[in-house]
Every structure is written in structure tokens, then in C-alpha cells.
CSV table of C-alpha atoms in Angstrom, one decimal:
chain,number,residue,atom,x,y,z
E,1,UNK,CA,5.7,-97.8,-61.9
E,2,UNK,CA,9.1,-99.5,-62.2
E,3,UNK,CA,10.2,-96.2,-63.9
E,4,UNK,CA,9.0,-94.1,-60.6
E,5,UNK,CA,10.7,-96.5,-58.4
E,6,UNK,CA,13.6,-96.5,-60.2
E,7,UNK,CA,13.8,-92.7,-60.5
E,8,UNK,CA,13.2,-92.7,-56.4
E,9,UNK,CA,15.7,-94.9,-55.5
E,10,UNK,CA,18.6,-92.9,-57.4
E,11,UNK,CA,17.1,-89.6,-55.7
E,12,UNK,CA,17.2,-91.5,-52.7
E,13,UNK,CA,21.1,-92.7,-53.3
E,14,UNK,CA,22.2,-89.2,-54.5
E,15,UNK,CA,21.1,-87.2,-51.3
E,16,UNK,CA,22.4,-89.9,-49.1
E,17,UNK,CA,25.8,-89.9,-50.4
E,18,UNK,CA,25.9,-86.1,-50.9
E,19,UNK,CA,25.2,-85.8,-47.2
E,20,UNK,CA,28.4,-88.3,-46.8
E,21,UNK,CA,30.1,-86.2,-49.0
E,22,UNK,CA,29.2,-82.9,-47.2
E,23,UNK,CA,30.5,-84.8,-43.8
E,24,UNK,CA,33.9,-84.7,-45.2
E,25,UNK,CA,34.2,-80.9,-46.0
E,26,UNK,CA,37.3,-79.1,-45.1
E,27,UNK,CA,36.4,-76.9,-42.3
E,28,UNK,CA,38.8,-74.0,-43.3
E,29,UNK,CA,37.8,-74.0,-46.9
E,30,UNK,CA,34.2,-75.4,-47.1
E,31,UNK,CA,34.7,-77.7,-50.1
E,32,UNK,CA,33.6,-80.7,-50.4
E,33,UNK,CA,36.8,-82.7,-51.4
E,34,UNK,CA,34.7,-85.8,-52.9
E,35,UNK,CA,31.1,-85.7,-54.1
E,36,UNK,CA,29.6,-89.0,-54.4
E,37,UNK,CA,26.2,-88.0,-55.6
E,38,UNK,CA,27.0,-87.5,-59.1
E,39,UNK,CA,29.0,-90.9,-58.7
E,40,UNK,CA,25.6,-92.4,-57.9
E,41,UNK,CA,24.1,-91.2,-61.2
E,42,UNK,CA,27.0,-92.0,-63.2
E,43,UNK,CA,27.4,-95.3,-61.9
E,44,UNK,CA,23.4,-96.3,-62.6
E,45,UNK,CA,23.6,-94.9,-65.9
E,46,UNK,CA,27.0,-97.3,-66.5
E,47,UNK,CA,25.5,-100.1,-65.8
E,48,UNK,CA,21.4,-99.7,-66.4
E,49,UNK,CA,20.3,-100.3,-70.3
E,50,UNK,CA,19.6,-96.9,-72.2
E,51,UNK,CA,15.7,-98.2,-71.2
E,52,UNK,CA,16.6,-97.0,-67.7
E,53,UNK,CA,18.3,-93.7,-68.3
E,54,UNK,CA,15.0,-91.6,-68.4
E,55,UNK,CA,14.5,-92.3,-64.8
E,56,UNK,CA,17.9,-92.3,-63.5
E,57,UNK,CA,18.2,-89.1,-64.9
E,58,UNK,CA,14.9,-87.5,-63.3
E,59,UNK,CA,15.9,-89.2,-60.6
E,60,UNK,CA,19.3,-87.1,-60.7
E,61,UNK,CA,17.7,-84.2,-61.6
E,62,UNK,CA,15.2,-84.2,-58.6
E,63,UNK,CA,17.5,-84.7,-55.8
E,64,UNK,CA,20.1,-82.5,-57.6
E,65,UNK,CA,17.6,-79.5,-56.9
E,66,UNK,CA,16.4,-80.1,-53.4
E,67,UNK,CA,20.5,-80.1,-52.7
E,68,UNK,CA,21.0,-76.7,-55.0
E,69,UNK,CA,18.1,-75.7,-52.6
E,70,UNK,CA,18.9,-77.7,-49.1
E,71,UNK,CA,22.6,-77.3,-49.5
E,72,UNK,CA,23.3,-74.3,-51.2
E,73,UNK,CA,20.4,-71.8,-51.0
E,74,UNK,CA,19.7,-71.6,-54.5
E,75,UNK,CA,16.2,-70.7,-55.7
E,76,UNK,CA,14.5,-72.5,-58.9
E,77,UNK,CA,16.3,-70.8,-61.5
E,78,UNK,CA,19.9,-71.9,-59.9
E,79,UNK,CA,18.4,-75.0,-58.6
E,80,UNK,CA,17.4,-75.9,-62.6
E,81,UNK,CA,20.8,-75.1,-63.8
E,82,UNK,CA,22.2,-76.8,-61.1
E,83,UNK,CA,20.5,-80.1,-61.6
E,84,UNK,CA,20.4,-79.5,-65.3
E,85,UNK,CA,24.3,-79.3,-65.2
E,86,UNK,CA,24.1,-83.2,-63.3
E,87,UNK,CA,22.1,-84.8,-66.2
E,88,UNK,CA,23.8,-83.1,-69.4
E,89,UNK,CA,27.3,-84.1,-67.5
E,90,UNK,CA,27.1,-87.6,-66.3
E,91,UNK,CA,25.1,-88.3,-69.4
E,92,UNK,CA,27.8,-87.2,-71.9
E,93,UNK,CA,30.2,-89.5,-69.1
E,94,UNK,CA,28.4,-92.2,-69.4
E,95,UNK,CA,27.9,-92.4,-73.2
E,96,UNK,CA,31.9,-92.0,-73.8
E,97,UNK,CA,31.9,-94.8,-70.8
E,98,UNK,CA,29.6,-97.4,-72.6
E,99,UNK,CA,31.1,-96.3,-76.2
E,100,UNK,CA,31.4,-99.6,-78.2
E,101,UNK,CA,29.0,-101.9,-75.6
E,102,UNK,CA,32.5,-103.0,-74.1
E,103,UNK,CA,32.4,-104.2,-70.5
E,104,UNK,CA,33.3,-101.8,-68.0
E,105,UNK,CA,35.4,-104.8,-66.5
E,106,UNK,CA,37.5,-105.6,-69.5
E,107,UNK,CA,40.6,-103.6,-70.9
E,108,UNK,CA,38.9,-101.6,-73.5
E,109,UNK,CA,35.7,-101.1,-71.0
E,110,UNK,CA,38.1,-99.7,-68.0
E,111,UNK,CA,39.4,-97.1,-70.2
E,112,UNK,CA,36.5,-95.5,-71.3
E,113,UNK,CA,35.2,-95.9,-67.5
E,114,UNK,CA,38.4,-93.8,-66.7
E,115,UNK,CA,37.8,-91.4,-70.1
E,116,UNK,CA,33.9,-91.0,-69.4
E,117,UNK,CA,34.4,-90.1,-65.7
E,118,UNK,CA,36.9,-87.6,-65.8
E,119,UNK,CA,35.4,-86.2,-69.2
E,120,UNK,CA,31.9,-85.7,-67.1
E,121,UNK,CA,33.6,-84.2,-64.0
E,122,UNK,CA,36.2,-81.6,-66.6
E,123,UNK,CA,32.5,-81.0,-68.0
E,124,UNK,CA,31.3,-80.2,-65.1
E,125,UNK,CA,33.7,-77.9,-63.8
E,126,UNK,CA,34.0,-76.4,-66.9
E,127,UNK,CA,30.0,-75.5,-67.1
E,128,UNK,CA,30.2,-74.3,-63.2
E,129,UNK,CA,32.4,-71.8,-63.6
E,130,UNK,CA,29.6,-69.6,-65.9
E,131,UNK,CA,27.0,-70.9,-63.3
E,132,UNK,CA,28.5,-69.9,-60.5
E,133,UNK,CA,29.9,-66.6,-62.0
E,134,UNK,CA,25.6,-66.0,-62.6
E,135,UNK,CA,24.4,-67.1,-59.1
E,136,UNK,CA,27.4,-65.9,-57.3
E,137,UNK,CA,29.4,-62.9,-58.4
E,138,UNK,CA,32.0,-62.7,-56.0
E,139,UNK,CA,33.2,-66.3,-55.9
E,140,UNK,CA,36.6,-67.4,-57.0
E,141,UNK,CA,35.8,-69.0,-60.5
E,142,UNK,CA,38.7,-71.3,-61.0
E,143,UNK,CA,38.5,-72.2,-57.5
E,144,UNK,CA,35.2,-73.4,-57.9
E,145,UNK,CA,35.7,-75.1,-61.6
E,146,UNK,CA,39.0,-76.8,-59.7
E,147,UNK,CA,37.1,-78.0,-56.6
E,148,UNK,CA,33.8,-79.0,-58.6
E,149,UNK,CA,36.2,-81.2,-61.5
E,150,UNK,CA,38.5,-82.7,-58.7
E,151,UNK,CA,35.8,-83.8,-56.6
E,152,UNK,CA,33.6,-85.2,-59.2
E,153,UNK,CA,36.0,-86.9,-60.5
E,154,UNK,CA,37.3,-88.6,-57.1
E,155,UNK,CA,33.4,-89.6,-56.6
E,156,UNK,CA,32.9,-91.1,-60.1
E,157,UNK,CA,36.0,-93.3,-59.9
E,158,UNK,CA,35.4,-94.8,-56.4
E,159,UNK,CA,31.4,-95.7,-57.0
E,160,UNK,CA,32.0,-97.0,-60.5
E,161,UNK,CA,33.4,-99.9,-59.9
E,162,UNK,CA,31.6,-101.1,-57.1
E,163,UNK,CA,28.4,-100.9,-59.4
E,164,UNK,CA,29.9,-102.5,-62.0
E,165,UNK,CA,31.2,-105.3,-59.5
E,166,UNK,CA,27.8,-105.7,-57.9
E,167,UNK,CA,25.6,-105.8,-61.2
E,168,UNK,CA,23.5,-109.0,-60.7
E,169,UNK,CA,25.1,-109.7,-57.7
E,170,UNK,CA,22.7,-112.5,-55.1
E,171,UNK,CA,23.7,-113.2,-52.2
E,172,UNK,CA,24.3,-117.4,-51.7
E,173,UNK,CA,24.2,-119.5,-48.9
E,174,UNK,CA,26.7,-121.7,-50.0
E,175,UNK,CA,30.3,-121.2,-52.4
E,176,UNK,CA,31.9,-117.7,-52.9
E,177,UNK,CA,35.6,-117.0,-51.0
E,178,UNK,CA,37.3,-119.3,-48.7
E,179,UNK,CA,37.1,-118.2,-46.0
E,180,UNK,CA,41.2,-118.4,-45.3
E,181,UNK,CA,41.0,-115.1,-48.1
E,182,UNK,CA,38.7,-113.7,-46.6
E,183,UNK,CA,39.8,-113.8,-43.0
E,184,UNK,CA,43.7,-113.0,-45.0
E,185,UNK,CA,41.6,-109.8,-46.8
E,186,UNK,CA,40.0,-108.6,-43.7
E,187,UNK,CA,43.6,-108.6,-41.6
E,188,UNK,CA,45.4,-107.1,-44.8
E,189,UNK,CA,42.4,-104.0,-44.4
E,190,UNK,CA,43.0,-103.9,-40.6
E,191,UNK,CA,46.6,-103.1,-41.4
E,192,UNK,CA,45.8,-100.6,-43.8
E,193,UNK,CA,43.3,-99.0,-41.2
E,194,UNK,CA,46.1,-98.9,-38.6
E,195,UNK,CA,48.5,-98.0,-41.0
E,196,UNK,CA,46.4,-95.0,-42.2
E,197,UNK,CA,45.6,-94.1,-38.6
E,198,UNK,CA,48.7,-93.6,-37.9
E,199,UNK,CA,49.9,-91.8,-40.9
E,200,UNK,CA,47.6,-89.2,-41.5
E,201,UNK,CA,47.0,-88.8,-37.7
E,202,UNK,CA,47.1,-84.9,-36.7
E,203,UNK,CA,50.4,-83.2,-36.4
E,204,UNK,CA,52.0,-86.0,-37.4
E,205,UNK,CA,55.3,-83.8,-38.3
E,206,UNK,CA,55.7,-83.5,-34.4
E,207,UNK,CA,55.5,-87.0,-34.2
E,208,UNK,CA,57.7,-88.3,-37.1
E,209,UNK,CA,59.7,-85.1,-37.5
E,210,UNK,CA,60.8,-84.7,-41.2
E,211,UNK,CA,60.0,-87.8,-42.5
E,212,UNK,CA,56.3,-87.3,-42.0
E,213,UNK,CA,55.8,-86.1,-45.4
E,214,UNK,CA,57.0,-89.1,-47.0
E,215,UNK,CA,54.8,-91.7,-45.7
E,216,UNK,CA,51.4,-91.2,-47.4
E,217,UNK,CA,52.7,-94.5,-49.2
E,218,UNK,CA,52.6,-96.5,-46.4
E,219,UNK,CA,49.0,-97.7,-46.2
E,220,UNK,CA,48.6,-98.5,-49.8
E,221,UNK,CA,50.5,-101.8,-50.1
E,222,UNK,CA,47.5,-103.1,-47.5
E,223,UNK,CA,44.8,-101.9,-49.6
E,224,UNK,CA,46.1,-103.4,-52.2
E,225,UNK,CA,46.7,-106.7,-50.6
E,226,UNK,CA,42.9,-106.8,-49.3
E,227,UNK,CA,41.7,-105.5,-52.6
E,228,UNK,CA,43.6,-108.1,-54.2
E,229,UNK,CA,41.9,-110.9,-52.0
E,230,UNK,CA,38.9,-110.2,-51.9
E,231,UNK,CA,38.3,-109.9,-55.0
E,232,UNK,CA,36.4,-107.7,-57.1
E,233,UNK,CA,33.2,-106.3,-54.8
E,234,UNK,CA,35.6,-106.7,-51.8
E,235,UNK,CA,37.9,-104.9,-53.5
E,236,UNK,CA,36.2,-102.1,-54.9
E,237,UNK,CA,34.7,-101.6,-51.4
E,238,UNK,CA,37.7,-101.4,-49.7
E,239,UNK,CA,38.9,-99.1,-52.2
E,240,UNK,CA,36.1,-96.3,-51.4
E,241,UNK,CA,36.3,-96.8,-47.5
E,242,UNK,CA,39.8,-96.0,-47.6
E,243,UNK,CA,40.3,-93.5,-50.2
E,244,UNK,CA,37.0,-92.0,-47.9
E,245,UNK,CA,38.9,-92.1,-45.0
E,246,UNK,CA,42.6,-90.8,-46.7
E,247,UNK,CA,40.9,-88.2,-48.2
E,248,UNK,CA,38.9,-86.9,-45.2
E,249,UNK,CA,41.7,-87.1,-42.5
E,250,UNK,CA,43.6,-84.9,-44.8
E,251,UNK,CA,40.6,-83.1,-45.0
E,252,UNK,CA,40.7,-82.0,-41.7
E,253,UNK,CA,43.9,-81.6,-41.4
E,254,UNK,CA,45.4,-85.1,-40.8
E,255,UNK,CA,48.3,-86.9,-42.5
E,256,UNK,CA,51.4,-85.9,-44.7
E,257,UNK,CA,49.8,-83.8,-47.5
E,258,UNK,CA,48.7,-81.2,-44.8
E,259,UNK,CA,52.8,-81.0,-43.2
E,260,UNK,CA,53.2,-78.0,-45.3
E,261,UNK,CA,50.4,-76.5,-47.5
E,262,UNK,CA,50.9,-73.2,-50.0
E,263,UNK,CA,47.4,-72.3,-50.1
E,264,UNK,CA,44.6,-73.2,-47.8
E,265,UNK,CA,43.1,-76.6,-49.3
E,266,UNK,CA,46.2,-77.6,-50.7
E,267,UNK,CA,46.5,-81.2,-48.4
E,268,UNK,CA,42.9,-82.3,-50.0
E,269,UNK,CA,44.1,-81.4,-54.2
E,270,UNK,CA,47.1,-83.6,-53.2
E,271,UNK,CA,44.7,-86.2,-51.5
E,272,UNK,CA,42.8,-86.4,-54.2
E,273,UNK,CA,45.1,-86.5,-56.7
E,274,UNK,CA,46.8,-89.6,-54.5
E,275,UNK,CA,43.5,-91.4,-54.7
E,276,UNK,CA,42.9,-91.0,-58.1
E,277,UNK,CA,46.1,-92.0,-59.5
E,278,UNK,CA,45.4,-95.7,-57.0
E,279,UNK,CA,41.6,-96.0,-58.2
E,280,UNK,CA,42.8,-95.7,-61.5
E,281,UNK,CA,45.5,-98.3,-60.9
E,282,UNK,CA,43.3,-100.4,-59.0
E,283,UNK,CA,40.4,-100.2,-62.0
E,284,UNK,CA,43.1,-101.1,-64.9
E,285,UNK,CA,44.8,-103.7,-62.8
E,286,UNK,CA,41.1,-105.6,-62.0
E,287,UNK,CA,40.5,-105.1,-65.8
E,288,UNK,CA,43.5,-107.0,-66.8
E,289,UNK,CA,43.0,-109.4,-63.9
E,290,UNK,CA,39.6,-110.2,-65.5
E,291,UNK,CA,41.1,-111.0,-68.7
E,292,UNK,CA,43.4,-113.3,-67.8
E,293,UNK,CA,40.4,-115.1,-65.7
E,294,UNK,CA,38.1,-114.8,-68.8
E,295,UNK,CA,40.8,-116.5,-70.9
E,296,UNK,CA,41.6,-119.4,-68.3
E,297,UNK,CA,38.6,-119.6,-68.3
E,298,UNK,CA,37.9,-120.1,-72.1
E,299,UNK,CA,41.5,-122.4,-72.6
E,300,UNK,CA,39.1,-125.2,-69.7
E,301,UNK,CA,36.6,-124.9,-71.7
E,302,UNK,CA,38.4,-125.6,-74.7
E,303,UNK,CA,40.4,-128.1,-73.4
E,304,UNK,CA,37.4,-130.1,-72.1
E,305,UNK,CA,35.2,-129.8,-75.7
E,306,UNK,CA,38.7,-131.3,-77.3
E,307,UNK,CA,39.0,-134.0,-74.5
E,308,UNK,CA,34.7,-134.9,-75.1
E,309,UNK,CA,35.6,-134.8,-78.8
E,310,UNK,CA,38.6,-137.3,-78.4
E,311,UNK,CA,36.9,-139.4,-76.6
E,312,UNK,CA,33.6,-139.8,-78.8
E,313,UNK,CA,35.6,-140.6,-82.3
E,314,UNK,CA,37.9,-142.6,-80.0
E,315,UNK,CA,41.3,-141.1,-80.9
E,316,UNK,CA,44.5,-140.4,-79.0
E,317,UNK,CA,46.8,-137.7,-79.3
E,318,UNK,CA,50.6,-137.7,-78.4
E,319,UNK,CA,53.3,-135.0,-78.8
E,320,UNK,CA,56.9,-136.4,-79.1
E,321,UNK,CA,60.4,-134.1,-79.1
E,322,UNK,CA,61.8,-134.4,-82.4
E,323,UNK,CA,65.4,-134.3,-80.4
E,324,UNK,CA,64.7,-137.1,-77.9
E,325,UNK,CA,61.8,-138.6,-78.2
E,326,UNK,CA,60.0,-137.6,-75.0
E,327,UNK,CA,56.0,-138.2,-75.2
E,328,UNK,CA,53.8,-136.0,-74.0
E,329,UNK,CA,50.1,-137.8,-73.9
E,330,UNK,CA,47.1,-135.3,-74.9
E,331,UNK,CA,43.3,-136.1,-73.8
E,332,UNK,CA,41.3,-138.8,-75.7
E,333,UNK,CA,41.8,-142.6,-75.6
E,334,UNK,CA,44.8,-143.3,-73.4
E,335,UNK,CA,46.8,-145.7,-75.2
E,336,UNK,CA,50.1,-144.5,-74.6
E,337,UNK,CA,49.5,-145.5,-70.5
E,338,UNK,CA,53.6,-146.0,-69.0
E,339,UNK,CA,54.4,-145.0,-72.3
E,340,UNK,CA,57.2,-141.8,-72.2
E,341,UNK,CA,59.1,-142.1,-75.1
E,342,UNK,CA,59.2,-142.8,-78.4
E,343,UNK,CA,61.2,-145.9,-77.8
E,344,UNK,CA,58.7,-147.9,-75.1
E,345,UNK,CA,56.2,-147.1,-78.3
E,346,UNK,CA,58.2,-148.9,-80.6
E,347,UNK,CA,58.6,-151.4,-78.6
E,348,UNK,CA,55.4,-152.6,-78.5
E,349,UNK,CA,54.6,-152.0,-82.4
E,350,UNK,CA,55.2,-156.1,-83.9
E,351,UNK,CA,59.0,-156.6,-84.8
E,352,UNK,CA,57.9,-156.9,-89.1
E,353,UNK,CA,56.6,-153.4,-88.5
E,354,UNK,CA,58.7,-151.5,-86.4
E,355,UNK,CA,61.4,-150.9,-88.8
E,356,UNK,CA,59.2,-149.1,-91.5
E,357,UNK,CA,57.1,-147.1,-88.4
E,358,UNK,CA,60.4,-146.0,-86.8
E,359,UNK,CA,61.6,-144.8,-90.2
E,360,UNK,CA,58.3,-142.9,-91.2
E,361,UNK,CA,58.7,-141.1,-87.9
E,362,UNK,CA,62.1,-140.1,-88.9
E,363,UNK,CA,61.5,-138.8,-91.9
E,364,UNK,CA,59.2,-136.5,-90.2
E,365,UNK,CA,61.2,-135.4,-87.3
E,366,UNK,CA,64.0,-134.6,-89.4
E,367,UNK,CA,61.5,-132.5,-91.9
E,368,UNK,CA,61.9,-134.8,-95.0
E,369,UNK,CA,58.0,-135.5,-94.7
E,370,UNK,CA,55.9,-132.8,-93.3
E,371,UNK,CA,53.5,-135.2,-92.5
E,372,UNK,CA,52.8,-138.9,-93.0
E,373,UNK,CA,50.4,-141.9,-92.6
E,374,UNK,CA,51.3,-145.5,-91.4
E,375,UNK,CA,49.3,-148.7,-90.1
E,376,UNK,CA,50.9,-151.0,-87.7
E,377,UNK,CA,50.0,-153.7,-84.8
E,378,UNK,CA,50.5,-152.5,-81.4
E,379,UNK,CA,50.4,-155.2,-78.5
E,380,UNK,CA,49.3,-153.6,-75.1
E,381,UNK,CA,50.9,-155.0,-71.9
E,382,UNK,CA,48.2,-156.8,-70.9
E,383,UNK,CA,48.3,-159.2,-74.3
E,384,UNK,CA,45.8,-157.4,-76.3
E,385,UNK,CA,46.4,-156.7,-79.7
E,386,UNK,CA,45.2,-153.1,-82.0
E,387,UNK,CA,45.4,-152.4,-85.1
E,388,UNK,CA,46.8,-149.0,-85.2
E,389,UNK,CA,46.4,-146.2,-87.8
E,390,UNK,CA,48.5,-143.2,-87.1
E,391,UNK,CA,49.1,-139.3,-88.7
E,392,UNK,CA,51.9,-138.0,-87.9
E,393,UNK,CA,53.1,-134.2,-88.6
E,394,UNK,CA,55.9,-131.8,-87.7
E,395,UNK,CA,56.0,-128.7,-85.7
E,396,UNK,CA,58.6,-126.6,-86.8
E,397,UNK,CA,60.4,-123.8,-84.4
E,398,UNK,CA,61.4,-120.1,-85.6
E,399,UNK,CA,64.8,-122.1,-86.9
E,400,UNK,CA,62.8,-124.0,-89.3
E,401,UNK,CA,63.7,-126.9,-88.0
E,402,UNK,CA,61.2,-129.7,-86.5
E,403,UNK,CA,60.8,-129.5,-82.7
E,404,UNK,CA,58.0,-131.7,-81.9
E,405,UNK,CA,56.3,-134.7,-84.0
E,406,UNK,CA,52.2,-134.7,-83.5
E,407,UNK,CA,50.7,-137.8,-83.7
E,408,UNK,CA,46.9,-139.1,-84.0
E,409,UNK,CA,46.1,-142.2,-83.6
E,410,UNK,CA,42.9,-144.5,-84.4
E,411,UNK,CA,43.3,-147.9,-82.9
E,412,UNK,CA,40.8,-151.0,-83.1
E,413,UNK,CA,40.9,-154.1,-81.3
E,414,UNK,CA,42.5,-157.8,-83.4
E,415,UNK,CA,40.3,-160.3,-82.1
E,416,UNK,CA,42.6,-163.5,-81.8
């Protein structure tokens, strides 16, 4: 049963995204400049276990045949290569996508994403041409392969990552953005969506004279601003409802890519080449943000086992400039409080002490030692008295020479 519902709910998906798709045709040329359905099928299988991919793919298959049939008037035989040309496609996509079990969000994971999608949609086109050529003799072949490849591919890169963002996503009642982003996101897309209303408006050449064809750049600094803020669903999102909306304005003949075309159709193979190079952009660019998240993420968590771990032996750590003497204070036992420098240290070590601990320390900054150990009695400001054992070691720069003394320190209380 889960199987059957899941199967249903990517038919379901397909053919309500391919009618989106279909709304967006060029009028003059009756192609459909992005086709989302096989982005729906790509995208499940990217982010479903191999468990799944039975159903998502009989899913794909089934409503890939009622649109061969509802859309383009084939009969069984066309409407089984048809849909048989959707599984073996975003199948062989998906597998280069999820080659290695990398993370479709992370660096290596991204660029497979990128290499699985537009190897499915080549695929495709590439396997339409022989189709078509069978169920309709008179079309333009290349026309057909270009049209199927280009569109495909648009549709893959602009539903991928919004599954990928939303995989386990529940909705909360409480944390999530500010909402200063969000409100900052949501003005950054109104920009864009006044930006791109004015840009690819219709006869914009009338209105902006010879300029006009140089401003299909405009928009896309607001995009990227909201993408940026909101983050990675918000992002993603706003990234298919305006490349949706650049794509089909030039579509129907709106916006700079349509000021001067050299065949018909030309304004949407420059669209969609615009839109691709961005999502692309956009998909690296959230890949690397990600890493640099993961790995702040993993230098607090560090940072707070070595701080627990300081604490439970009861040691403290301090990092002095081998120059001047500056002390820097790590987590643990804070025994250095108002202590910056070497010298307010030594100050406090007993005066029959404080020669021999000054000179160990010495030896080390200058590299003579590479490390040492030394005992001494420390007195606090408040009168108390420790017995302090200390390891000290040297950090030498790419000059060889010492740049920073490490020192860890055990102290226990002298009871008077």
C-alpha cells in the first residue's frame, strides 16, 4: 500500500506540473520551454532510498503515458516509448546524481546533482530524436532533440533542490528565521518581481531604446539577495518562481532576449540558457554555504567537548607570544583571571621560584627546549595559595622560529 500511494502521488505531481509547464509554451513555436514533470521524477528518485524507486518510477511511467496520450495524441505503442524514455532517463540521472551516497547539499553531492541532471535531459533528447523520427516523420529532429534536452534540463535543475531542501522538513510552531530576514527576503523578492516586470515587459526596446537588450541582468542581484536570506527552502523556492516567470515572459515574447531573435524560439534557448547558468550558481554556491555551516558547526562542537574535558581533569590552558608575552586564556579552569601577560604571571609565582620558571619559559620561547616541565607556587589575588605544575611547549612558524609558548597547567590548592 505505501508503494501504491507512493507511486500515485508522483503521477499525481508529474501531470500537475506538466500542465504548469504546458502553460508556459511559446505560442509561435509550441514548445514547451521548461518541463517540470520529469523534474518531479528526478527529484523523488534523488532523494527517496533505492526502496522507493520501483514506485516512483511506475508512478513516472503512468502519468508519462496519459500525457503521450492527453498531450500529444500518441497511441499505446508511442505512449510506451514515451514513458519508457522518462524511467530509463531520469533513472540513469539519478544514479550518476547519488553516485558515491554524497549529499546532494554538499560540494561533491551538487556536482553530480548538476552532472546527473543534465546527463538525463542530453539522454533524453538524444533518445527523442529516433522516437520522434518513428511517430512523426516530418518533424524537425534536432529541433525536437534541442527543445526536449534544453527544457529537461531547465526543469531538473529548478525542482531538485527544492526536494533536496525540503527532505524531512516539519513545519514548527516556534524557532526557524527571524522574522527581520524574512521580512528583508520577502522585500529583496518584491524587488526582483518589479525589477523583472519591468525588464522583460513586452516591447521593451520601444521603451528603453537600445539598451533594452542589456538588462536581463538586472533582476538577478534581487534573487539572489532573497535567495540568500532565506535560506535554503526559501531560496530554492524563489529560485523556480522566478526563473518560471523569466523564462515565460520571454516565452511570450517579453523581456531582452526577444529584442532581436534569428530564428523563431530564439528569446526562450537564451532564457534558458540564463537560468541555467544562475541555478547552477545558485546550487554550488548553497553547496559551499553548507560546508562552511557544517564546519562551524563541527569547530562548536569541538570547542565545547575540549572546554567539558578541561574542566573534568581540572586543567587550564594558556597560549603566550613568544615576542611579547601576550596571554591568550583557552577554556578549562580559569586561573589566569586579569592575567594578560607573561609578566602579571610571574608575578604572582613566589619570589624563590620565579627566577628558575621565568628561565624555563625562555628556554622554550627561544627554541632551546622544545618543551619543558616545572612546579612552582602561585598566590591568587585573593591570598590563596596553588601548587602549580605546568607543560610548556613551542609553536614554531614557517621561519622555524617559535611564535607562541603553549602552556598546561594542573594546579591544587596549599592549605595554610
Amino acid at each position: 500500500m505505501p508503494q501504491i500511494r507512493k507511486a500515485l502521488l508522483v503521477a499525481a505531481l508529474f501531470l500537475a506540473l506538466a500542465i504548469l509547464s504546458r502553460s508556459l509554451a511559446n505560442a509561435a513555436t509550441l514548445t514547451t520551454p521548461v518541463w517540470l514533470g520529469s523534474g518531479v521524477t528526478f527529484a523523488a528518485l534523488l532523494v527517496s532510498s533505492r526502496w522507493w524507486w520501483p514506485a516512483i518510477l511506475a508512478g513516472a511511467a503512468g502519468a508519462s503515458l496519459v500525457w503521450a496520450w492527453a498531450a500529444h495524441g500518441l497511441g499505446l505503442g508511442g505512449g510506451l516509448a514515451f514513458a519508457g524514455l522518462e524511467v530509463v532517463c531520469m533513472a540513469s540521472g539519478a544514479w550518476i546524481a547519488r553516485l558515491g551516497g554524497h549529499d546532494p547539499d554538499s560540494r561533491a553531492g551538487a556536482m553530480l546533482l548538476i552532472a546527473g541532471a543534465l546527463f538525463a535531459a542530453a539522454l533524453g533528447g538524444l533518445l527523442a530524436m529516433p522516437m520522434w523520427q518513428w511517430l512523426r516523420p516530418g518533424a524537425n529532429l534536432l529541433e525536437e532533440g534541442r527543445a526536449w534536452t534544453f527544457s529537461t534540463a531547465i526543469g531538473l535543475l529548478l525542482l531538485a533542490p527544492v526536494a533536496t531542501a525540503f527532505r524531512g522538513f516539519r513545519i514548527r510552531r516556534s524557532g526557524g528565521m527571524p522574522m527581520p530576514q524574512f521580512l528583508a527576503g520577502g522585500l529583496a523578492f518584491l524587488a526582483f518581481l518589479l525589477a523583472t516586470a519591468l525588464v522583460f515587459a513586452d516591447n521593451i526596446e520601444q521603451r528603453y531604446g537600445h539598451v533594452a537588450a542589456t538588462l536581463a541582468y538586472l533582476p538577478m542581484p534581487f534573487l539572489l539577495a532573497s535567495a540568500a536570506l532565506w535560506g535554503a527552502r526559501g531560496g530554492a523556492l524563489a529560485m523556480l518562481l522566478g526563473s518560471l516567470l523569466i523564462i515565460g515572459r520571454s516565452a511570450h515574447g517579453g523581456g531582452p532576449f526577444a529584442v532581436a531573435e534569428g530564428f523563431p524560439g530564439e528569446a526562450v534557448v537564451e532564457a534558458q540558457a540564463f537560468v541555467a547558468i544562475w541555478t547552477g550558481v545558485m546550487i554550488m554556491v548553497r553547496a559551499l554555504a553548507r560546508d562552511r555551516w557544517l564546519a562551524l558547526d563541527q569547530a562548536r562542537d569541538w570547542r565545547l567537548r575540549y572546554e567539558r574535558t578541561m574542566r573534568a581533569l581540572r586543567v587550564a590552558s594558556v597560549e603566550y607570544d613568544a615576542v611579547t608575552g601576550q596571554a591568550v586564556w583557552g577554556e578549562g579552569v580559569q586561573l589566569g583571571t586579569g592575567i594578560g601577560s607573561l609578566e602579571e604571571w610571574l608575578e604572582r609565582i613566589d619570589p624563590a621560584e620565579r627566577g628558575l620558571a621565568q628561565a624555563v619559559w625562555s628556554d622554550v620561547a627561544q627554541g632551546i627546549a622544545p618543551e619543558s616541565e616545572q612546579s612552582y607556587t602561585l598566590r591568587l589575588d585573593d591570598g590563596r595559595r596553588l601548587r602549580v605544575r605546568e607543560h610548556l611547549a613551542g609553536i614554531r612558524g614557517a621561519d622555524g622560529k617559535v611564535e607562541q609558548v603553549v602552556a598546561m597547567l594542573r594546579a591544587e590548592a596549599i592549605d595554610d
